[in-house]
Amino acid sequence: MSTMRESADVPAWPVYALTVHDDGRVLASGPLIETSGHPTRAAAIEVVAGAAGRLGRSVRATASEPDGAVWPLIVSPDGEVSEVKTGRPRAAAPKKRQEKRAEKRRERREEKDRGRRAAKGAAKEGSAAAPRPGAPEGGEAYAESLAQVTGHLDAGRADEAQALATQLDTQVAGVLGVSHPVALGVREVRARATAEAGDPVAGIQLYRDVAERWHYRGDAEQAEAVAGRAEKLWTGITDVERALSAGVAVVRMRNQIPGEGGAALASVLAHRELLLRTPATEATPEATPVTAAPVTDAGTAKGTEAVAGRGAAAGAEVPEPPVAVSSTPRSSRPRPRTAPSWERPAVNARKAG
């Protein structure tokens, strides 16, 4: 290996696996590449470097030797390979992994307890989203408040809808947990209300959070559906600087939910490249107004299926007023634009609620 380097600047995802066999052949696997065998290590590294080039950054890899040793590596888009500073090859440590999992479970329990205590405090202050006394910890306790949100949206009162949806999201997450299906359904409605209130970037970030949490719960269908709403909202933003800002969340999300065969990830990367190549002085063409994807209380998301108990009127498809995206003033002189620094993937929250 050519160099040793610190790895803090390389995101933890994706990680590519390079398995070396006794005959010298190497099996390469991971996101954005097909699992395939290669006659040499250099040929396998070239495939991983190609995936790194598509992401526009270095990626992590692990090389597993026939004797069981595991080498953590970093592969750059130009094919340079660096060892992560560990002092020696390291193999899997089942005991340590079990300890880490137990620690994460304890942290989740503590987080849930803190949320419940916060929810009780909010209820004492007269929160409109508080469940009625004796109600079960399910969506029916919040159906009335959710129906109020959709009622505001129907009437074009996006600001009121956003304020109530934010309050409701905080309440449900505190009582049921941030990754509970009901909480995810409420947060998706909040994402729509936020976008329609004139902040599509924040709406995209909320959609991203919901999509990733469905992904970690193992529901690929729901994760892809919400990710598609976030992506549609993003591609409708006509202001280049604003679209690049929102693109951070979209690229992060699609790194984890790449779509069938990586097609969705490839699409957002191509759109981001188009935005980066757009001159700052170029007039933004007229486009279809940015509109948040509709979410019905009766079941576009599994979380909202549980909410439909008391809100019969909330089960209908909600018409969507367009979200106006204002253009920011730009300099009359072209200026170079660099790609934003992408966030790290979220931690696995499969059991966080």
PDB file of C-alpha atoms in Angstrom, residues 84-348:
ATOM      1  CA  VAL A  84      -6.184   3.811   7.330  1.00  0.00           C
ATOM      2  CA  LYS A  85      -3.928   4.348  10.360  1.00  0.00           C
ATOM      3  CA  THR A  86      -4.603   1.403  12.660  1.00  0.00           C
ATOM      4  CA  GLY A  87      -1.070   0.199  13.370  1.00  0.00           C
ATOM      5  CA  ARG A  88      -1.750  -3.336  12.130  1.00  0.00           C
ATOM      6  CA  PRO A  89      -4.189  -5.416  10.099  1.00  0.00           C
ATOM      7  CA  ARG A  90      -7.372  -5.988  12.001  1.00  0.00           C
ATOM      8  CA  ALA A  91      -9.902  -8.754  11.732  1.00  0.00           C
ATOM      9  CA  ALA A  92     -13.531  -8.792  12.798  1.00  0.00           C
ATOM     10  CA  ALA A  93     -14.128  -8.476  16.544  1.00  0.00           C
ATOM     11  CA  PRO A  94     -17.555  -9.982  17.306  1.00  0.00           C
ATOM     12  CA  LYS A  95     -17.378  -9.148  20.999  1.00  0.00           C
ATOM     13  CA  LYS A  96     -16.686  -5.470  20.357  1.00  0.00           C
ATOM     14  CA  ARG A  97     -19.527  -5.283  17.833  1.00  0.00           C
ATOM     15  CA  GLN A  98     -21.934  -6.751  20.375  1.00  0.00           C
ATOM     16  CA  GLU A  99     -20.799  -4.226  22.977  1.00  0.00           C
ATOM     17  CA  LYS A 100     -21.316  -1.361  20.515  1.00  0.00           C
ATOM     18  CA  ARG A 101     -24.801  -2.605  19.621  1.00  0.00           C
ATOM     19  CA  ALA A 102     -25.725  -2.842  23.305  1.00  0.00           C
ATOM     20  CA  GLU A 103     -24.435   0.691  23.862  1.00  0.00           C
ATOM     21  CA  LYS A 104     -26.509   1.983  20.921  1.00  0.00           C
ATOM     22  CA  ARG A 105     -29.619   0.296  22.325  1.00  0.00           C
ATOM     23  CA  ARG A 106     -29.035   1.988  25.679  1.00  0.00           C
ATOM     24  CA  GLU A 107     -28.609   5.356  23.965  1.00  0.00           C
ATOM     25  CA  ARG A 108     -31.861   4.884  22.044  1.00  0.00           C
ATOM     26  CA  ARG A 109     -33.750   4.014  25.221  1.00  0.00           C
ATOM     27  CA  GLU A 110     -32.354   7.092  26.940  1.00  0.00           C
ATOM     28  CA  GLU A 111     -33.281   9.271  23.952  1.00  0.00           C
ATOM     29  CA  LYS A 112     -36.821   7.905  23.963  1.00  0.00           C
ATOM     30  CA  ASP A 113     -37.148   8.530  27.711  1.00  0.00           C
ATOM     31  CA  ARG A 114     -35.967  12.123  27.278  1.00  0.00           C
ATOM     32  CA  GLY A 115     -38.483  12.629  24.477  1.00  0.00           C
ATOM     33  CA  ARG A 116     -41.337  11.328  26.603  1.00  0.00           C
ATOM     34  CA  ARG A 117     -40.411  13.639  29.449  1.00  0.00           C
ATOM     35  CA  ALA A 118     -40.283  16.570  27.028  1.00  0.00           C
ATOM     36  CA  ALA A 119     -43.674  15.568  25.619  1.00  0.00           C
ATOM     37  CA  LYS A 120     -45.218  15.554  29.089  1.00  0.00           C
ATOM     38  CA  GLY A 121     -43.871  19.051  29.675  1.00  0.00           C
ATOM     39  CA  ALA A 122     -45.349  20.249  26.378  1.00  0.00           C
ATOM     40  CA  ALA A 123     -48.711  18.709  27.274  1.00  0.00           C
ATOM     41  CA  LYS A 124     -48.787  20.703  30.510  1.00  0.00           C
ATOM     42  CA  GLU A 125     -48.354  23.882  28.480  1.00  0.00           C
ATOM     43  CA  GLY A 126     -51.542  23.121  26.554  1.00  0.00           C
ATOM     44  CA  SER A 127     -50.092  21.696  23.348  1.00  0.00           C
ATOM     45  CA  ALA A 128     -52.788  21.257  20.700  1.00  0.00           C
ATOM     46  CA  ALA A 129     -51.082  18.054  19.561  1.00  0.00           C
ATOM     47  CA  ALA A 130     -51.229  16.291  22.926  1.00  0.00           C
ATOM     48  CA  PRO A 131     -53.162  12.991  22.838  1.00  0.00           C
ATOM     49  CA  ARG A 132     -56.382  12.839  24.817  1.00  0.00           C
ATOM     50  CA  PRO A 133     -56.084  11.214  28.277  1.00  0.00           C
ATOM     51  CA  GLY A 134     -56.195   7.435  28.155  1.00  0.00           C
ATOM     52  CA  ALA A 135     -55.596   7.302  24.406  1.00  0.00           C
ATOM     53  CA  PRO A 136     -53.331   4.498  23.150  1.00  0.00           C
ATOM     54  CA  GLU A 137     -49.877   5.369  21.836  1.00  0.00           C
ATOM     55  CA  GLY A 138     -50.966   5.229  18.209  1.00  0.00           C
ATOM     56  CA  GLY A 139     -51.979   7.444  15.321  1.00  0.00           C
ATOM     57  CA  GLU A 140     -55.646   7.706  16.344  1.00  0.00           C
ATOM     58  CA  ALA A 141     -54.603   9.954  19.237  1.00  0.00           C
ATOM     59  CA  TYR A 142     -53.286  12.536  16.756  1.00  0.00           C
ATOM     60  CA  ALA A 143     -55.819  12.223  13.935  1.00  0.00           C
ATOM     61  CA  GLU A 144     -57.703  15.378  14.914  1.00  0.00           C
ATOM     62  CA  SER A 145     -54.593  17.545  14.962  1.00  0.00           C
ATOM     63  CA  LEU A 146     -53.370  16.075  11.679  1.00  0.00           C
ATOM     64  CA  ALA A 147     -56.744  16.824  10.130  1.00  0.00           C
ATOM     65  CA  GLN A 148     -56.301  20.456  11.229  1.00  0.00           C
ATOM     66  CA  VAL A 149     -52.963  20.572   9.382  1.00  0.00           C
ATOM     67  CA  THR A 150     -54.453  19.274   6.147  1.00  0.00           C
ATOM     68  CA  GLY A 151     -57.387  21.652   6.592  1.00  0.00           C
ATOM     69  CA  HIS A 152     -54.998  24.603   6.709  1.00  0.00           C
ATOM     70  CA  LEU A 153     -53.248  23.313   3.589  1.00  0.00           C
ATOM     71  CA  ASP A 154     -56.562  22.904   1.753  1.00  0.00           C
ATOM     72  CA  ALA A 155     -57.449  26.492   2.601  1.00  0.00           C
ATOM     73  CA  GLY A 156     -54.064  27.814   1.473  1.00  0.00           C
ATOM     74  CA  ARG A 157     -52.928  28.695   4.997  1.00  0.00           C
ATOM     75  CA  ALA A 158     -49.466  27.182   4.613  1.00  0.00           C
ATOM     76  CA  ASP A 159     -47.876  29.124   7.485  1.00  0.00           C
ATOM     77  CA  GLU A 160     -50.500  27.936   9.961  1.00  0.00           C
ATOM     78  CA  ALA A 161     -50.168  24.393   8.629  1.00  0.00           C
ATOM     79  CA  GLN A 162     -46.400  24.467   9.044  1.00  0.00           C
ATOM     80  CA  ALA A 163     -46.574  25.766  12.622  1.00  0.00           C
ATOM     81  CA  LEU A 164     -49.089  23.131  13.698  1.00  0.00           C
ATOM     82  CA  ALA A 165     -47.297  20.328  11.824  1.00  0.00           C
ATOM     83  CA  THR A 166     -44.011  21.234  13.529  1.00  0.00           C
ATOM     84  CA  GLN A 167     -45.687  21.126  16.934  1.00  0.00           C
ATOM     85  CA  LEU A 168     -47.381  17.832  16.108  1.00  0.00           C
ATOM     86  CA  ASP A 169     -44.133  16.285  14.821  1.00  0.00           C
ATOM     87  CA  THR A 170     -42.310  17.199  18.032  1.00  0.00           C
ATOM     88  CA  GLN A 171     -45.131  15.782  20.155  1.00  0.00           C
ATOM     89  CA  VAL A 172     -45.492  12.470  18.316  1.00  0.00           C
ATOM     90  CA  ALA A 173     -41.736  11.881  18.124  1.00  0.00           C
ATOM     91  CA  GLY A 174     -41.424  12.562  21.844  1.00  0.00           C
ATOM     92  CA  VAL A 175     -44.147  10.069  22.768  1.00  0.00           C
ATOM     93  CA  LEU A 176     -43.676   7.310  20.174  1.00  0.00           C
ATOM     94  CA  GLY A 177     -40.057   7.797  19.083  1.00  0.00           C
ATOM     95  CA  VAL A 178     -38.595   9.619  16.074  1.00  0.00           C
ATOM     96  CA  SER A 179     -38.646   6.512  13.856  1.00  0.00           C
ATOM     97  CA  HIS A 180     -42.117   5.204  14.778  1.00  0.00           C
ATOM     98  CA  PRO A 181     -44.276   4.742  11.628  1.00  0.00           C
ATOM     99  CA  VAL A 182     -46.847   7.243  12.926  1.00  0.00           C
ATOM    100  CA  ALA A 183     -44.102   9.800  13.627  1.00  0.00           C
ATOM    101  CA  LEU A 184     -42.695   9.325  10.132  1.00  0.00           C
ATOM    102  CA  GLY A 185     -46.133   9.861   8.585  1.00  0.00           C
ATOM    103  CA  VAL A 186     -46.599  13.090  10.543  1.00  0.00           C
ATOM    104  CA  ARG A 187     -43.118  14.312   9.613  1.00  0.00           C
ATOM    105  CA  GLU A 188     -43.845  13.706   5.944  1.00  0.00           C
ATOM    106  CA  VAL A 189     -46.919  15.949   6.207  1.00  0.00           C
ATOM    107  CA  ARG A 190     -44.720  18.507   7.948  1.00  0.00           C
ATOM    108  CA  ALA A 191     -42.258  18.345   5.033  1.00  0.00           C
ATOM    109  CA  ARG A 192     -45.030  19.146   2.580  1.00  0.00           C
ATOM    110  CA  ALA A 193     -46.341  22.012   4.731  1.00  0.00           C
ATOM    111  CA  THR A 194     -42.834  23.441   5.083  1.00  0.00           C
ATOM    112  CA  ALA A 195     -42.296  23.414   1.320  1.00  0.00           C
ATOM    113  CA  GLU A 196     -45.656  25.019   0.628  1.00  0.00           C
ATOM    114  CA  ALA A 197     -44.877  27.688   3.227  1.00  0.00           C
ATOM    115  CA  GLY A 198     -42.005  28.818   0.992  1.00  0.00           C
ATOM    116  CA  ASP A 199     -39.008  26.841   2.280  1.00  0.00           C
ATOM    117  CA  PRO A 200     -38.440  23.931  -0.126  1.00  0.00           C
ATOM    118  CA  VAL A 201     -34.871  23.396   1.132  1.00  0.00           C
ATOM    119  CA  ALA A 202     -36.104  22.658   4.672  1.00  0.00           C
ATOM    120  CA  GLY A 203     -38.905  20.546   3.201  1.00  0.00           C
ATOM    121  CA  ILE A 204     -36.359  18.459   1.301  1.00  0.00           C
ATOM    122  CA  GLN A 205     -34.301  17.958   4.451  1.00  0.00           C
ATOM    123  CA  LEU A 206     -37.376  16.691   6.291  1.00  0.00           C
ATOM    124  CA  TYR A 207     -38.257  14.346   3.420  1.00  0.00           C
ATOM    125  CA  ARG A 208     -34.650  13.103   3.506  1.00  0.00           C
ATOM    126  CA  ASP A 209     -34.897  12.328   7.224  1.00  0.00           C
ATOM    127  CA  VAL A 210     -38.138  10.390   6.732  1.00  0.00           C
ATOM    128  CA  ALA A 211     -36.786   8.430   3.752  1.00  0.00           C
ATOM    129  CA  GLU A 212     -33.609   7.419   5.585  1.00  0.00           C
ATOM    130  CA  ARG A 213     -35.539   6.288   8.655  1.00  0.00           C
ATOM    131  CA  TRP A 214     -37.855   4.121   6.525  1.00  0.00           C
ATOM    132  CA  HIS A 215     -34.683   2.723   4.928  1.00  0.00           C
ATOM    133  CA  TYR A 216     -33.226   1.823   8.324  1.00  0.00           C
ATOM    134  CA  ARG A 217     -36.528   0.206   9.341  1.00  0.00           C
ATOM    135  CA  GLY A 218     -36.103  -2.084   6.337  1.00  0.00           C
ATOM    136  CA  ASP A 219     -39.074  -0.741   4.343  1.00  0.00           C
ATOM    137  CA  ALA A 220     -37.499  -0.164   0.933  1.00  0.00           C
ATOM    138  CA  GLU A 221     -40.827   0.676  -0.740  1.00  0.00           C
ATOM    139  CA  GLN A 222     -41.681   3.493   1.673  1.00  0.00           C
ATOM    140  CA  ALA A 223     -38.095   4.765   1.638  1.00  0.00           C
ATOM    141  CA  GLU A 224     -38.091   5.017  -2.158  1.00  0.00           C
ATOM    142  CA  ALA A 225     -41.520   6.687  -2.249  1.00  0.00           C
ATOM    143  CA  VAL A 226     -40.485   9.466   0.149  1.00  0.00           C
ATOM    144  CA  ALA A 227     -37.071   9.815  -1.506  1.00  0.00           C
ATOM    145  CA  GLY A 228     -38.856  10.335  -4.816  1.00  0.00           C
ATOM    146  CA  ARG A 229     -40.894  13.197  -3.327  1.00  0.00           C
ATOM    147  CA  ALA A 230     -37.729  14.865  -2.044  1.00  0.00           C
ATOM    148  CA  GLU A 231     -36.029  14.494  -5.414  1.00  0.00           C
ATOM    149  CA  LYS A 232     -39.034  15.872  -7.304  1.00  0.00           C
ATOM    150  CA  LEU A 233     -39.154  18.895  -5.014  1.00  0.00           C
ATOM    151  CA  TRP A 234     -35.421  19.460  -5.540  1.00  0.00           C
ATOM    152  CA  THR A 235     -35.484  19.286  -9.333  1.00  0.00           C
ATOM    153  CA  GLY A 236     -38.281  21.861  -9.343  1.00  0.00           C
ATOM    154  CA  ILE A 237     -36.087  24.540  -7.706  1.00  0.00           C
ATOM    155  CA  THR A 238     -34.993  26.945 -10.448  1.00  0.00           C
ATOM    156  CA  ASP A 239     -32.606  29.082  -8.411  1.00  0.00           C
ATOM    157  CA  VAL A 240     -29.190  27.485  -8.902  1.00  0.00           C
ATOM    158  CA  GLU A 241     -27.628  28.484  -5.575  1.00  0.00           C
ATOM    159  CA  ARG A 242     -30.689  27.352  -3.650  1.00  0.00           C
ATOM    160  CA  ALA A 243     -30.815  24.077  -5.583  1.00  0.00           C
ATOM    161  CA  LEU A 244     -27.150  23.384  -4.819  1.00  0.00           C
ATOM    162  CA  SER A 245     -27.809  23.993  -1.131  1.00  0.00           C
ATOM    163  CA  ALA A 246     -30.739  21.555  -1.142  1.00  0.00           C
ATOM    164  CA  GLY A 247     -28.689  19.086  -3.196  1.00  0.00           C
ATOM    165  CA  VAL A 248     -26.551  18.257  -0.148  1.00  0.00           C
ATOM    166  CA  ALA A 249     -29.486  16.451   1.480  1.00  0.00           C
ATOM    167  CA  VAL A 250     -30.617  14.811  -1.770  1.00  0.00           C
ATOM    168  CA  VAL A 251     -27.185  13.373  -2.646  1.00  0.00           C
ATOM    169  CA  ARG A 252     -26.758  12.126   0.926  1.00  0.00           C
ATOM    170  CA  MET A 253     -30.168  10.464   0.781  1.00  0.00           C
ATOM    171  CA  ARG A 254     -29.581   8.854  -2.612  1.00  0.00           C
ATOM    172  CA  ASN A 255     -26.205   7.518  -1.451  1.00  0.00           C
ATOM    173  CA  GLN A 256     -28.202   5.346   0.937  1.00  0.00           C
ATOM    174  CA  ILE A 257     -31.301   4.839  -1.225  1.00  0.00           C
ATOM    175  CA  PRO A 258     -29.744   4.663  -4.720  1.00  0.00           C
ATOM    176  CA  GLY A 259     -32.786   3.185  -6.450  1.00  0.00           C
ATOM    177  CA  GLU A 260     -32.839   0.107  -8.649  1.00  0.00           C
ATOM    178  CA  GLY A 261     -29.395  -0.482 -10.052  1.00  0.00           C
ATOM    179  CA  GLY A 262     -28.226   2.887  -8.699  1.00  0.00           C
ATOM    180  CA  ALA A 263     -30.317   4.731 -11.305  1.00  0.00           C
ATOM    181  CA  ALA A 264     -31.759   7.300  -8.891  1.00  0.00           C
ATOM    182  CA  LEU A 265     -28.326   8.122  -7.469  1.00  0.00           C
ATOM    183  CA  ALA A 266     -26.901   8.509 -10.957  1.00  0.00           C
ATOM    184  CA  SER A 267     -29.778  10.842 -11.846  1.00  0.00           C
ATOM    185  CA  VAL A 268     -29.250  13.197  -8.898  1.00  0.00           C
ATOM    186  CA  LEU A 269     -25.493  13.255  -9.482  1.00  0.00           C
ATOM    187  CA  ALA A 270     -26.117  14.212 -13.106  1.00  0.00           C
ATOM    188  CA  HIS A 271     -28.523  16.981 -12.046  1.00  0.00           C
ATOM    189  CA  ARG A 272     -25.995  18.271  -9.532  1.00  0.00           C
ATOM    190  CA  GLU A 273     -23.317  18.372 -12.252  1.00  0.00           C
ATOM    191  CA  LEU A 274     -25.713  20.324 -14.469  1.00  0.00           C
ATOM    192  CA  LEU A 275     -26.233  22.850 -11.671  1.00  0.00           C
ATOM    193  CA  LEU A 276     -22.486  23.175 -11.102  1.00  0.00           C
ATOM    194  CA  ARG A 277     -21.920  23.880 -14.805  1.00  0.00           C
ATOM    195  CA  THR A 278     -24.611  26.567 -14.922  1.00  0.00           C
ATOM    196  CA  PRO A 279     -22.956  30.038 -15.054  1.00  0.00           C
ATOM    197  CA  ALA A 280     -23.892  32.301 -12.167  1.00  0.00           C
ATOM    198  CA  THR A 281     -25.014  35.037 -14.585  1.00  0.00           C
ATOM    199  CA  GLU A 282     -27.210  32.780 -16.679  1.00  0.00           C
ATOM    200  CA  ALA A 283     -30.884  33.707 -16.429  1.00  0.00           C
ATOM    201  CA  THR A 284     -33.000  31.019 -14.866  1.00  0.00           C
ATOM    202  CA  PRO A 285     -35.526  29.744 -17.427  1.00  0.00           C
ATOM    203  CA  GLU A 286     -39.165  29.571 -16.562  1.00  0.00           C
ATOM    204  CA  ALA A 287     -40.093  26.257 -15.069  1.00  0.00           C
ATOM    205  CA  THR A 288     -42.975  24.528 -13.407  1.00  0.00           C
ATOM    206  CA  PRO A 289     -43.364  25.928  -9.852  1.00  0.00           C
ATOM    207  CA  VAL A 290     -41.941  23.777  -7.062  1.00  0.00           C
ATOM    208  CA  THR A 291     -44.739  21.786  -5.501  1.00  0.00           C
ATOM    209  CA  ALA A 292     -44.496  19.362  -2.601  1.00  0.00           C
ATOM    210  CA  ALA A 293     -45.669  15.856  -3.405  1.00  0.00           C
ATOM    211  CA  PRO A 294     -49.149  15.154  -1.977  1.00  0.00           C
ATOM    212  CA  VAL A 295     -49.416  13.028   1.127  1.00  0.00           C
ATOM    213  CA  THR A 296     -52.831  11.642   2.013  1.00  0.00           C
ATOM    214  CA  ASP A 297     -53.619  10.943   5.659  1.00  0.00           C
ATOM    215  CA  ALA A 298     -55.177   7.621   4.683  1.00  0.00           C
ATOM    216  CA  GLY A 299     -52.070   5.917   3.418  1.00  0.00           C
ATOM    217  CA  THR A 300     -49.409   7.293   1.086  1.00  0.00           C
ATOM    218  CA  ALA A 301     -47.111   6.519   3.991  1.00  0.00           C
ATOM    219  CA  LYS A 302     -47.597   3.574   6.307  1.00  0.00           C
ATOM    220  CA  GLY A 303     -47.369   5.881   9.294  1.00  0.00           C
ATOM    221  CA  THR A 304     -50.360   7.889   8.153  1.00  0.00           C
ATOM    222  CA  GLU A 305     -52.503   4.757   7.807  1.00  0.00           C
ATOM    223  CA  ALA A 306     -52.625   4.681  11.594  1.00  0.00           C
ATOM    224  CA  VAL A 307     -53.621   8.325  11.746  1.00  0.00           C
ATOM    225  CA  ALA A 308     -56.810   8.062   9.694  1.00  0.00           C
ATOM    226  CA  GLY A 309     -59.032   6.832  12.550  1.00  0.00           C
ATOM    227  CA  ARG A 310     -60.764  10.059  13.578  1.00  0.00           C
ATOM    228  CA  GLY A 311     -59.944  12.210  10.582  1.00  0.00           C
ATOM    229  CA  ALA A 312     -62.352  10.935   7.933  1.00  0.00           C
ATOM    230  CA  ALA A 313     -62.100  14.173   6.019  1.00  0.00           C
ATOM    231  CA  ALA A 314     -58.306  13.839   5.972  1.00  0.00           C
ATOM    232  CA  GLY A 315     -58.413  10.684   3.805  1.00  0.00           C
ATOM    233  CA  ALA A 316     -59.033  12.527   0.559  1.00  0.00           C
ATOM    234  CA  GLU A 317     -56.273  13.489  -1.871  1.00  0.00           C
ATOM    235  CA  VAL A 318     -55.118  17.002  -1.056  1.00  0.00           C
ATOM    236  CA  PRO A 319     -54.723  19.441  -3.980  1.00  0.00           C
ATOM    237  CA  GLU A 320     -51.350  21.136  -4.001  1.00  0.00           C
ATOM    238  CA  PRO A 321     -50.873  24.888  -4.324  1.00  0.00           C
ATOM    239  CA  PRO A 322     -47.560  25.754  -5.972  1.00  0.00           C
ATOM    240  CA  VAL A 323     -44.633  26.891  -3.858  1.00  0.00           C
ATOM    241  CA  ALA A 324     -43.083  30.108  -5.139  1.00  0.00           C
ATOM    242  CA  VAL A 325     -39.297  30.002  -5.125  1.00  0.00           C
ATOM    243  CA  SER A 326     -37.782  33.464  -5.242  1.00  0.00           C
ATOM    244  CA  SER A 327     -34.556  34.086  -7.150  1.00  0.00           C
ATOM    245  CA  THR A 328     -31.633  35.624  -5.271  1.00  0.00           C
ATOM    246  CA  PRO A 329     -29.719  38.507  -6.867  1.00  0.00           C
ATOM    247  CA  ARG A 330     -26.607  37.438  -8.683  1.00  0.00           C
ATOM    248  CA  SER A 331     -23.440  39.220  -9.663  1.00  0.00           C
ATOM    249  CA  SER A 332     -23.182  40.393 -13.231  1.00  0.00           C
ATOM    250  CA  ARG A 333     -19.760  38.741 -13.483  1.00  0.00           C
ATOM    251  CA  PRO A 334     -19.447  34.913 -13.745  1.00  0.00           C
ATOM    252  CA  ARG A 335     -17.800  33.331 -10.732  1.00  0.00           C
ATOM    253  CA  PRO A 336     -16.473  29.810 -10.216  1.00  0.00           C
ATOM    254  CA  ARG A 337     -18.598  27.462  -8.166  1.00  0.00           C
ATOM    255  CA  THR A 338     -17.317  24.502  -6.201  1.00  0.00           C
ATOM    256  CA  ALA A 339     -19.329  21.494  -5.188  1.00  0.00           C
ATOM    257  CA  PRO A 340     -20.698  21.628  -1.624  1.00  0.00           C
ATOM    258  CA  SER A 341     -19.280  19.334   1.034  1.00  0.00           C
ATOM    259  CA  TRP A 342     -21.695  16.444   1.365  1.00  0.00           C
ATOM    260  CA  GLU A 343     -22.910  15.330   4.768  1.00  0.00           C
ATOM    261  CA  ARG A 344     -22.047  11.985   6.225  1.00  0.00           C
ATOM    262  CA  PRO A 345     -24.755   9.286   6.044  1.00  0.00           C
ATOM    263  CA  ALA A 346     -27.044   9.114   9.078  1.00  0.00           C
ATOM    264  CA  VAL A 347     -26.501   6.470  11.720  1.00  0.00           C
ATOM    265  CA  ASN A 348     -28.643   3.376  11.479  1.00  0.00           C
TER     266      ASN A 348
END
